[in-house]
Coordinates of C-alpha atoms in Angstrom, one line a residue:
Chain A
X1 CA -79.0 -89.5 30.2
X2 CA -80.8 -92.4 28.6
X3 CA -82.2 -90.0 26.1
X4 CA -78.7 -89.2 24.9
X5 CA -78.0 -93.0 24.6
X6 CA -81.3 -93.5 22.7
X7 CA -80.4 -90.8 20.2
X8 CA -76.6 -91.4 20.2
X9 CA -76.8 -92.7 16.6
X10 CA -78.1 -89.4 15.3
X11 CA -75.9 -87.3 17.4
X12 CA -72.7 -89.2 16.6
X13 CA -73.7 -89.2 12.9
X14 CA -74.1 -85.4 13.2
X15 CA -70.7 -85.0 14.7
X16 CA -69.2 -87.2 12.1
X17 CA -70.5 -84.8 9.4
X18 CA -69.3 -81.8 11.4
X19 CA -65.9 -83.3 11.6
X20 CA -65.8 -84.1 7.9
X21 CA -66.9 -80.5 7.1
X22 CA -64.2 -79.2 9.5
X23 CA -61.4 -81.3 8.0
X24 CA -62.3 -80.5 4.4
X25 CA -62.8 -76.8 4.9
X26 CA -59.8 -76.5 7.2
X27 CA -57.6 -78.1 4.5
X28 CA -59.2 -75.9 1.8
X29 CA -58.8 -72.7 3.8
X30 CA -55.2 -73.5 4.9
X31 CA -54.1 -74.0 1.3
X32 CA -56.1 -71.1 -0.1
X33 CA -55.2 -68.8 2.8
X34 CA -51.5 -69.6 2.5
X35 CA -51.7 -68.6 -1.2
X36 CA -53.5 -65.4 -0.3
X37 CA -50.9 -64.6 2.4
X38 CA -48.1 -65.2 -0.1
X39 CA -49.8 -62.8 -2.5
X40 CA -50.3 -60.2 0.2
X41 CA -46.6 -60.0 1.2
X42 CA -45.3 -60.4 -2.4
X43 CA -43.6 -57.5 -4.1
X44 CA -46.1 -57.8 -7.0
X45 CA -48.6 -54.9 -6.7
X46 CA -51.4 -56.5 -8.6
X47 CA -51.3 -59.7 -6.5
X48 CA -51.1 -57.6 -3.3
X49 CA -54.1 -55.6 -4.4
X50 CA -56.2 -58.6 -5.3
X51 CA -55.5 -60.3 -2.0
X52 CA -56.2 -57.2 0.0
X53 CA -59.5 -56.7 -1.7
X54 CA -60.5 -60.3 -1.3
X55 CA -59.6 -60.2 2.4
X56 CA -61.5 -57.0 3.1
X57 CA -64.7 -58.3 1.4
X58 CA -64.8 -61.8 2.9
X59 CA -63.8 -60.7 6.4
X60 CA -66.5 -58.1 6.6
X61 CA -69.4 -60.2 5.2
X62 CA -71.4 -62.5 7.5
X63 CA -70.5 -66.1 6.9
X64 CA -74.2 -66.9 6.4
X65 CA -74.3 -64.5 3.5
X66 CA -71.5 -66.5 1.8
X67 CA -73.6 -69.6 2.4
X68 CA -76.6 -67.9 0.7
X69 CA -74.4 -66.9 -2.2
X70 CA -72.9 -70.3 -2.7
X71 CA -76.0 -72.5 -2.0
X72 CA -78.5 -70.4 -4.0
X73 CA -76.2 -68.6 -6.4
X74 CA -74.2 -71.5 -7.8
X75 CA -77.3 -73.4 -9.2
X76 CA -78.2 -70.2 -11.1
X77 CA -74.8 -70.4 -12.8
X78 CA -75.5 -74.1 -13.5
X79 CA -73.0 -75.3 -11.0
X80 CA -74.9 -78.3 -9.3
X81 CA -73.1 -79.8 -6.3
X82 CA -74.1 -81.5 -3.1
X83 CA -75.1 -79.4 -0.1
X84 CA -72.0 -80.7 1.7
X85 CA -69.7 -79.5 -1.1
X86 CA -71.5 -76.1 -1.1
X87 CA -70.9 -75.8 2.6
X88 CA -67.2 -76.7 2.2
X89 CA -66.8 -74.1 -0.5
X90 CA -68.6 -71.4 1.5
X91 CA -66.5 -72.1 4.6
X92 CA -63.3 -72.1 2.6
X93 CA -64.1 -68.8 0.9
X94 CA -64.9 -67.3 4.2
X95 CA -62.1 -68.7 6.4
X96 CA -59.2 -68.4 3.9
X97 CA -59.0 -64.7 4.6
X98 CA -58.7 -65.3 8.3
X99 CA -56.0 -67.8 7.8
X100 CA -54.3 -65.3 5.5
X101 CA -54.3 -62.6 8.1
X102 CA -53.1 -65.0 10.8
X103 CA -50.1 -66.0 8.7
X104 CA -49.4 -62.4 7.8
X105 CA -49.4 -61.4 11.4
X106 CA -46.9 -64.2 12.0
X107 CA -44.7 -62.9 9.2
X108 CA -45.0 -59.3 10.5
X109 CA -43.9 -60.4 13.9
X110 CA -40.4 -61.2 12.7
X111 CA -37.7 -58.8 13.8
X112 CA -36.6 -56.6 10.9
X113 CA -33.0 -57.3 12.0
X114 CA -33.5 -60.9 10.8
X115 CA -34.0 -60.0 7.2
X116 CA -31.5 -57.2 7.3
X117 CA -28.9 -59.6 8.6
X118 CA -29.8 -62.2 5.9
X119 CA -29.5 -59.6 3.1
X120 CA -26.2 -58.3 4.5
X121 CA -24.9 -61.9 4.2
X122 CA -25.8 -61.6 0.5
X123 CA -28.8 -63.9 0.5
X124 CA -31.2 -63.5 -2.5
X125 CA -34.9 -62.7 -1.9
X126 CA -35.8 -66.4 -2.4
X127 CA -33.2 -67.5 0.1
X128 CA -34.3 -64.9 2.7
X129 CA -37.9 -66.2 2.4
X130 CA -37.0 -69.8 2.5
X131 CA -34.4 -69.9 5.3
X132 CA -35.3 -66.9 7.4
X133 CA -38.8 -65.5 7.0
X134 CA -41.1 -68.5 6.3
X135 CA -39.8 -70.9 9.0
X136 CA -40.2 -68.2 11.7
X137 CA -43.4 -66.9 10.2
X138 CA -45.1 -70.3 10.2
X139 CA -44.1 -71.0 13.8
X140 CA -45.3 -67.8 15.3
X141 CA -48.6 -68.1 13.5
X142 CA -49.5 -71.5 15.1
X143 CA -51.6 -69.8 17.8
X144 CA -53.5 -67.4 15.6
X145 CA -54.1 -70.2 13.1
X146 CA -55.4 -72.4 15.9
X147 CA -57.8 -69.6 16.9
X148 CA -59.0 -69.4 13.3
X149 CA -59.5 -73.2 13.1
X150 CA -61.6 -73.2 16.4
X151 CA -63.7 -70.4 14.9
X152 CA -64.0 -72.5 11.7
X153 CA -65.4 -75.4 13.8
X154 CA -68.0 -73.1 15.3
X155 CA -68.9 -71.8 11.8
X156 CA -69.5 -75.3 10.5
X157 CA -72.8 -75.1 12.5
X158 CA -74.2 -72.7 9.9
X159 CA -74.3 -75.5 7.4
X160 CA -77.3 -76.8 9.5
X161 CA -79.4 -74.1 7.9
X162 CA -78.4 -75.2 4.4
X163 CA -79.3 -78.8 4.2
X164 CA -76.3 -80.5 5.8
X165 CA -77.2 -82.9 8.5
X166 CA -74.4 -82.0 11.0
X167 CA -74.5 -81.8 14.8
X168 CA -76.5 -78.5 15.2
X169 CA -79.0 -79.7 12.6
X170 CA -79.7 -82.8 14.9
X171 CA -80.9 -80.5 17.7
X172 CA -83.6 -79.1 15.5
X173 CA -84.4 -82.5 14.0
X174 CA -84.6 -84.6 17.2
X175 CA -86.6 -82.0 19.1
X176 CA -89.2 -82.0 16.4
X177 CA -90.2 -85.5 17.5
X178 CA -89.6 -85.1 21.2
X179 CA -89.9 -81.5 22.4
X180 CA -89.5 -82.7 26.0
X181 CA -85.8 -83.7 25.6
X182 CA -84.6 -80.3 24.3
X183 CA -82.4 -79.5 27.3
X184 CA -80.6 -82.8 27.6
X185 CA -80.0 -82.9 23.8
X186 CA -78.7 -79.4 23.8
X187 CA -76.2 -80.1 26.5
X188 CA -75.2 -83.4 24.8
X189 CA -74.4 -81.6 21.6
X190 CA -72.8 -78.7 23.4
X191 CA -70.5 -81.2 25.2
X192 CA -69.6 -82.6 21.8
X193 CA -68.5 -79.2 20.5
X194 CA -66.5 -78.6 23.6
X195 CA -64.7 -81.9 23.2
X196 CA -63.8 -81.1 19.6
X197 CA -62.6 -77.6 20.5
X198 CA -60.4 -79.0 23.2
X199 CA -59.0 -81.7 20.8
X200 CA -58.1 -79.1 18.2
X201 CA -56.4 -76.8 20.8
X202 CA -54.6 -79.9 22.1
X203 CA -53.2 -80.8 18.7
X204 CA -52.2 -77.2 18.1
X205 CA -50.5 -77.1 21.5
X206 CA -48.5 -80.3 20.7
X207 CA -47.4 -78.9 17.3
X208 CA -46.7 -75.5 19.0
X209 CA -44.5 -77.1 21.7
X210 CA -42.5 -78.9 19.1
X211 CA -42.0 -75.9 16.8
X212 CA -42.6 -72.7 18.6
X213 CA -39.7 -70.2 18.4
X214 CA -38.2 -69.5 21.8
X215 CA -37.4 -65.8 22.1
Chain B
X1 CA -44.8 -51.9 8.1
X2 CA -42.1 -53.0 10.5
X3 CA -40.6 -55.7 8.4
X4 CA -38.8 -54.9 5.1
X5 CA -39.2 -58.2 3.2
X6 CA -37.6 -57.0 0.0
X7 CA -34.7 -54.7 -1.0
X8 CA -35.5 -51.7 -3.2
X9 CA -35.5 -53.4 -6.7
X10 CA -32.7 -52.7 -9.0
X11 CA -33.0 -52.6 -12.8
X12 CA -33.1 -56.3 -13.2
X13 CA -35.5 -56.9 -10.4
X14 CA -37.7 -54.2 -11.8
X15 CA -37.9 -56.0 -15.1
X16 CA -38.8 -59.2 -13.4
X17 CA -41.5 -57.5 -11.3
X18 CA -43.0 -56.0 -14.4
X19 CA -43.2 -59.5 -15.9
X20 CA -44.9 -60.9 -12.8
X21 CA -47.2 -58.0 -12.7
X22 CA -48.3 -58.5 -16.3
X23 CA -48.7 -62.3 -15.6
X24 CA -50.9 -61.8 -12.5
X25 CA -52.8 -59.0 -14.3
X26 CA -53.7 -61.3 -17.2
X27 CA -54.6 -64.1 -14.8
X28 CA -57.0 -61.9 -12.7
X29 CA -58.4 -60.3 -15.8
X30 CA -59.2 -63.8 -17.2
X31 CA -60.7 -64.8 -14.0
X32 CA -62.9 -61.7 -13.7
X33 CA -63.8 -62.1 -17.4
X34 CA -64.9 -65.7 -16.9
X35 CA -67.1 -64.7 -14.0
X36 CA -68.7 -61.9 -15.9
X37 CA -69.1 -64.1 -18.9
X38 CA -70.9 -66.9 -16.9
X39 CA -73.1 -64.3 -15.1
X40 CA -74.0 -62.9 -18.5
X41 CA -74.6 -66.4 -19.9
X42 CA -77.1 -67.0 -17.0
X43 CA -78.8 -63.7 -17.8
X44 CA -77.9 -62.0 -14.6
X45 CA -77.3 -58.6 -16.1
X46 CA -80.9 -58.4 -17.2
X47 CA -82.1 -55.0 -15.9
X48 CA -85.3 -56.5 -14.6
X49 CA -83.2 -58.2 -11.9
X50 CA -81.5 -54.9 -10.8
X51 CA -84.1 -52.2 -11.2
X52 CA -86.1 -53.4 -8.1
X53 CA -83.3 -51.8 -6.0
X54 CA -84.4 -48.4 -7.3
X55 CA -88.0 -49.0 -6.2
X56 CA -88.9 -46.9 -3.2
X57 CA -90.8 -49.7 -1.6
X58 CA -87.9 -52.1 -1.8
X59 CA -85.5 -49.5 -0.5
X60 CA -87.8 -48.9 2.4
X61 CA -87.9 -52.6 3.1
X62 CA -84.1 -52.8 3.0
X63 CA -83.8 -49.8 5.4
X64 CA -86.2 -51.6 7.7
X65 CA -84.1 -54.7 7.5
X66 CA -80.9 -52.7 8.2
X67 CA -82.6 -51.1 11.2
X68 CA -83.6 -54.6 12.5
X69 CA -80.0 -55.8 12.1
X70 CA -78.6 -52.7 13.9
X71 CA -81.2 -53.1 16.6
X72 CA -80.3 -56.7 17.3
X73 CA -76.6 -55.8 17.3
X74 CA -77.0 -52.8 19.7
X75 CA -79.2 -54.8 22.1
X76 CA -76.7 -57.7 22.1
X77 CA -73.6 -55.6 22.6
X78 CA -75.2 -53.7 25.5
X79 CA -76.4 -56.9 27.2
X80 CA -73.1 -58.6 26.3
X81 CA -71.1 -55.8 27.9
X82 CA -73.0 -56.3 31.2
X83 CA -72.7 -60.1 31.1
X84 CA -69.0 -59.8 30.2
X85 CA -68.2 -57.3 33.0
X86 CA -70.0 -59.5 35.6
X87 CA -68.2 -62.7 34.3
X88 CA -64.8 -61.0 34.2
X89 CA -65.1 -59.7 37.7
X90 CA -66.4 -63.1 38.8
X91 CA -63.4 -64.9 37.2
X92 CA -61.0 -62.6 39.0
X93 CA -62.8 -62.9 42.3
X94 CA -60.8 -64.2 45.3
X95 CA -63.7 -66.5 46.4
X96 CA -63.5 -69.9 44.8
X97 CA -67.2 -70.5 44.7
X98 CA -67.6 -67.4 42.5
X99 CA -64.4 -67.9 40.4
X100 CA -65.0 -71.5 39.4
X101 CA -68.6 -71.1 38.2
X102 CA -67.7 -67.9 36.3
X103 CA -64.8 -69.7 34.6
X104 CA -67.1 -72.6 33.7
X105 CA -69.7 -70.3 32.3
X106 CA -67.2 -68.4 30.2
X107 CA -65.5 -71.5 28.8
X108 CA -68.9 -73.1 28.1
X109 CA -70.4 -70.3 26.1
X110 CA -67.2 -69.4 24.3
X111 CA -66.8 -72.8 22.8
X112 CA -70.3 -73.3 21.5
X113 CA -71.3 -72.3 17.9
X114 CA -73.4 -69.2 18.2
X115 CA -76.0 -70.8 15.9
X116 CA -76.5 -73.7 18.4
X117 CA -77.3 -71.2 21.1
X118 CA -79.6 -69.2 18.9
X119 CA -81.5 -72.4 17.9
X120 CA -81.7 -73.6 21.5
X121 CA -83.0 -70.4 22.9
X122 CA -85.4 -70.2 19.9
X123 CA -86.8 -73.7 20.5
X124 CA -87.0 -73.3 24.2
X125 CA -88.2 -69.7 24.8
X126 CA -89.8 -68.3 21.7
X127 CA -93.3 -68.5 23.3
X128 CA -92.1 -66.9 26.5
X129 CA -90.5 -64.1 24.6
X130 CA -93.5 -63.7 22.4
X131 CA -95.8 -63.5 25.4
X132 CA -93.5 -61.0 27.0
X133 CA -93.6 -59.0 23.8
X134 CA -97.4 -58.9 23.5
X135 CA -97.6 -58.0 27.2
X136 CA -95.4 -55.0 26.6
X137 CA -97.4 -54.1 23.4
X138 CA -100.4 -53.9 25.6
X139 CA -99.5 -50.5 27.1
X140 CA -96.7 -49.1 25.0
X141 CA -97.5 -46.7 22.1
X142 CA -97.3 -48.2 18.6
X143 CA -94.4 -46.1 17.3
X144 CA -92.2 -47.2 20.3
X145 CA -93.2 -50.8 19.7
X146 CA -92.1 -50.5 16.1
X147 CA -88.8 -48.7 16.8
X148 CA -87.8 -51.1 19.6
X149 CA -88.9 -54.2 17.6
X150 CA -91.1 -55.4 20.4
X151 CA -93.6 -56.8 17.8
X152 CA -90.9 -59.3 16.8
X153 CA -89.9 -60.2 20.3
X154 CA -90.5 -63.9 19.8
X155 CA -87.5 -64.0 17.3
X156 CA -85.5 -60.9 18.4
X157 CA -85.4 -62.1 22.0
X158 CA -83.7 -65.5 21.4
X159 CA -81.3 -64.0 18.9
X160 CA -80.2 -61.2 21.2
X161 CA -79.9 -63.3 24.3
X162 CA -77.9 -66.0 22.5
X163 CA -75.5 -63.5 20.9
X164 CA -75.2 -61.6 24.2
X165 CA -74.3 -64.8 26.1
X166 CA -71.7 -65.8 23.4
X167 CA -70.2 -62.4 23.0
X168 CA -70.4 -61.7 26.8
X169 CA -68.2 -64.7 27.4
X170 CA -65.7 -63.4 24.8
X171 CA -65.9 -59.9 26.2
X172 CA -65.3 -61.2 29.7
X173 CA -61.9 -62.6 28.5
X174 CA -61.1 -59.2 26.9
X175 CA -62.0 -57.4 30.1
X176 CA -60.0 -59.8 32.2
X177 CA -57.0 -59.3 29.8
X178 CA -57.5 -55.5 30.2
X179 CA -57.5 -55.7 34.0
X180 CA -54.5 -58.0 34.1
X181 CA -52.6 -55.8 31.7
X182 CA -52.5 -52.9 34.1
X183 CA -49.2 -52.6 36.1
X184 CA -49.5 -54.3 39.5
X185 CA -48.4 -51.2 41.3
X186 CA -51.8 -49.6 40.6
X187 CA -53.7 -52.2 42.7
X188 CA -51.0 -52.3 45.3
X189 CA -51.0 -48.6 45.8
X190 CA -54.8 -48.8 46.3
X191 CA -54.5 -51.5 48.9
X192 CA -51.8 -49.6 50.7
X193 CA -53.9 -46.6 51.3
X194 CA -56.6 -48.9 52.8
X195 CA -59.1 -49.4 49.9
X196 CA -61.0 -52.6 49.8
X197 CA -60.8 -55.0 46.9
X198 CA -64.1 -53.7 45.4
X199 CA -63.0 -50.1 45.8
X200 CA -59.7 -50.8 44.1
X201 CA -61.5 -52.4 41.2
X202 CA -64.1 -49.6 40.9
X203 CA -62.0 -46.5 41.4
X204 CA -58.5 -47.6 40.2
X205 CA -58.5 -50.6 37.8
X206 CA -61.8 -50.4 36.0
X207 CA -61.5 -46.8 34.8
X208 CA -58.1 -47.4 33.3
X209 CA -58.9 -50.9 31.9
X210 CA -62.1 -49.6 30.2
X211 CA -60.0 -47.0 28.3
X212 CA -57.5 -49.6 27.1
X213 CA -60.2 -52.0 26.0
X214 CA -62.5 -49.6 24.2
X215 CA -61.1 -50.1 20.7
X216 CA -61.1 -53.9 21.0
X217 CA -64.8 -53.7 22.1
X218 CA -65.7 -51.6 19.1
X219 CA -64.2 -54.1 16.8
X220 CA -66.1 -56.8 18.6
X221 CA -69.2 -54.9 17.4
X222 CA -68.3 -55.9 13.8
X223 CA -68.3 -59.6 14.8
X224 CA -71.7 -59.1 16.5
X225 CA -73.1 -57.3 13.5
X226 CA -72.1 -60.2 11.3
X227 CA -73.6 -62.7 13.8
X228 CA -77.0 -61.0 13.8
X229 CA -77.3 -62.5 10.3
X230 CA -77.9 -65.8 12.1
X231 CA -81.4 -64.3 12.7
X232 CA -81.9 -65.4 9.1
X233 CA -82.2 -69.0 10.2
X234 CA -85.0 -68.4 12.8
X235 CA -86.6 -65.9 10.3
X236 CA -86.0 -62.7 12.3
X237 CA -86.7 -60.0 9.7
X238 CA -83.2 -58.6 9.5
X239 CA -81.2 -57.5 6.5
X240 CA -80.4 -60.9 5.0
X241 CA -84.0 -62.2 5.6
X242 CA -85.3 -59.1 3.8
X243 CA -83.0 -59.8 0.9
X244 CA -84.3 -63.4 0.7
X245 CA -87.9 -62.1 0.6
X246 CA -86.9 -59.8 -2.3
X247 CA -85.5 -62.8 -4.2
X248 CA -88.7 -64.7 -3.6
X249 CA -90.7 -62.1 -5.7
X250 CA -88.0 -61.2 -8.3
X251 CA -86.0 -64.4 -8.5
X252 CA -82.8 -62.4 -8.5
X253 CA -80.5 -64.1 -6.0
X254 CA -77.2 -62.9 -7.4
X255 CA -78.1 -59.2 -7.7
X256 CA -79.6 -59.2 -4.2
X257 CA -76.7 -61.0 -2.7
X258 CA -74.4 -58.4 -4.3
X259 CA -76.4 -55.6 -2.8
X260 CA -76.3 -57.3 0.7
X261 CA -72.6 -57.9 0.4
X262 CA -72.0 -54.2 -0.4
X263 CA -74.1 -53.0 2.5
X264 CA -72.5 -55.3 5.1
X265 CA -68.9 -54.6 3.9
X266 CA -69.3 -50.9 3.8
X267 CA -71.0 -50.9 7.3
X268 CA -68.3 -53.0 8.8
X269 CA -65.4 -51.2 7.2
X270 CA -66.8 -47.9 8.6
X271 CA -66.9 -49.5 12.1
X272 CA -63.4 -50.9 11.6
X273 CA -62.1 -47.5 10.6
X274 CA -63.7 -46.0 13.7
X275 CA -62.0 -48.6 15.9
X276 CA -58.7 -47.9 14.3
X277 CA -59.1 -44.2 14.8
X278 CA -59.8 -44.8 18.5
X279 CA -56.8 -47.0 18.8
X280 CA -54.5 -44.4 17.2
X281 CA -55.9 -41.7 19.4
X282 CA -55.3 -43.8 22.4
X283 CA -51.7 -44.8 21.4
X284 CA -51.1 -41.1 20.9
X285 CA -52.3 -40.3 24.4
X286 CA -51.1 -43.3 26.5
X287 CA -48.5 -45.1 24.4
X288 CA -49.0 -48.3 22.5
X289 CA -50.6 -51.2 24.5
X290 CA -50.0 -54.8 23.9
X291 CA -53.8 -55.4 24.2
X292 CA -54.4 -54.6 20.5
X293 CA -52.4 -57.7 19.7
X294 CA -54.5 -59.9 22.0
X295 CA -55.9 -62.8 20.1
X296 CA -59.4 -63.9 21.0
X297 CA -60.8 -66.9 19.3
X298 CA -64.2 -66.2 17.9
X299 CA -66.5 -67.4 15.2
X300 CA -68.6 -65.2 13.0

């Protein structure tokens, strides 16, 4: 235990970076993912096609490959950014398609009778979306989006392999000096991830209880 | 599609749609043009960067990397299925001293980043795995060693065990969902004819649950296949690491990454199509199950 106290500065710093990575890429992928979902359910064929291709490619690629593309590919194109920014970009590119699919599943879960009823009342497409489809769609995607965000938290660990000094990186770094403390540090860092996972689920639960549609 | 979001467009809506379509078309074309322009500006269409992929030696290396990736995925899914089955049965057990530890193990491994597990097992056991590998190499024929990847045991071992523990915990939850999704009358009928709890599980529940879960398990294989790329970080010679070696000698990161992307996407789309085919066949035979809609949190 005293080992964890001794290295608490490094570990806490690591989790600070993990949390920052998580917050930035969660914000990025929620915004980008919502835009993709809007394109995927829109009546515009070209937008649908683009979103579908994007989702198929990024969902089937390993996240670490996207890190390789961003971290080593961007400098070739003369785009020089910090490792942290690269990691946020890679995670956003990757997770946006999962957010898109989560939102789309929420929209698909709406009963067809809902939109039919709205149309028979004479609502326009915009009104149907604004008053009927999107409010229900967002609410029933809270759980899938929560799952996506927890997966995102776990994916932030990959940044450790690409120069970001987050929590998983600290395991490698600290053990380099003190191989004997491997187990205790592993369990300390594992506990940190579990706490973060529980916190994210708890927040989603709170939002869900407030907003979830009762069927 | 169950939900009809839009009415069939009339003449006015069709004109509007045509406008939107043109607008989006121009935007995407501009975006694609910009990417191609900047790739060209950086000299990425230089044939010297792309021709290595026609070289037999490079193709052979890529195939070897692909085999290493598939090998790790297959080992991990087999081990993960065993771990998952044991943990699922453990969590459903009536005995509290089995149920509680099984639950803790599942929740622990499910909420860790797979990379943390890979790194931990690598740092802790690479020598043990390496020694075990060279012990096996002592009496196994060389071709078998190469096919099974025993010569790379020091890196393959940690990767496979980490992924199997992680995926096993997720599979355990899928199995448990499958067992719980069966109608209760099935188990009750078993008990009423005097079968023990184990016998009910073995002869009545498991055979039906396995059938329901099969498509989900196949799509878990996609996640596992993507996770094997974590072997890159502990320099296990899988597909991505092989690609990185190619870029070291040709300095062609963007062409290589493109080739990697194509291989992974085609492979995973083929597996996804297979899973969907199984799903459809099953729905045809047994009626749709709610299990396909089960959401399991996972990272990849």
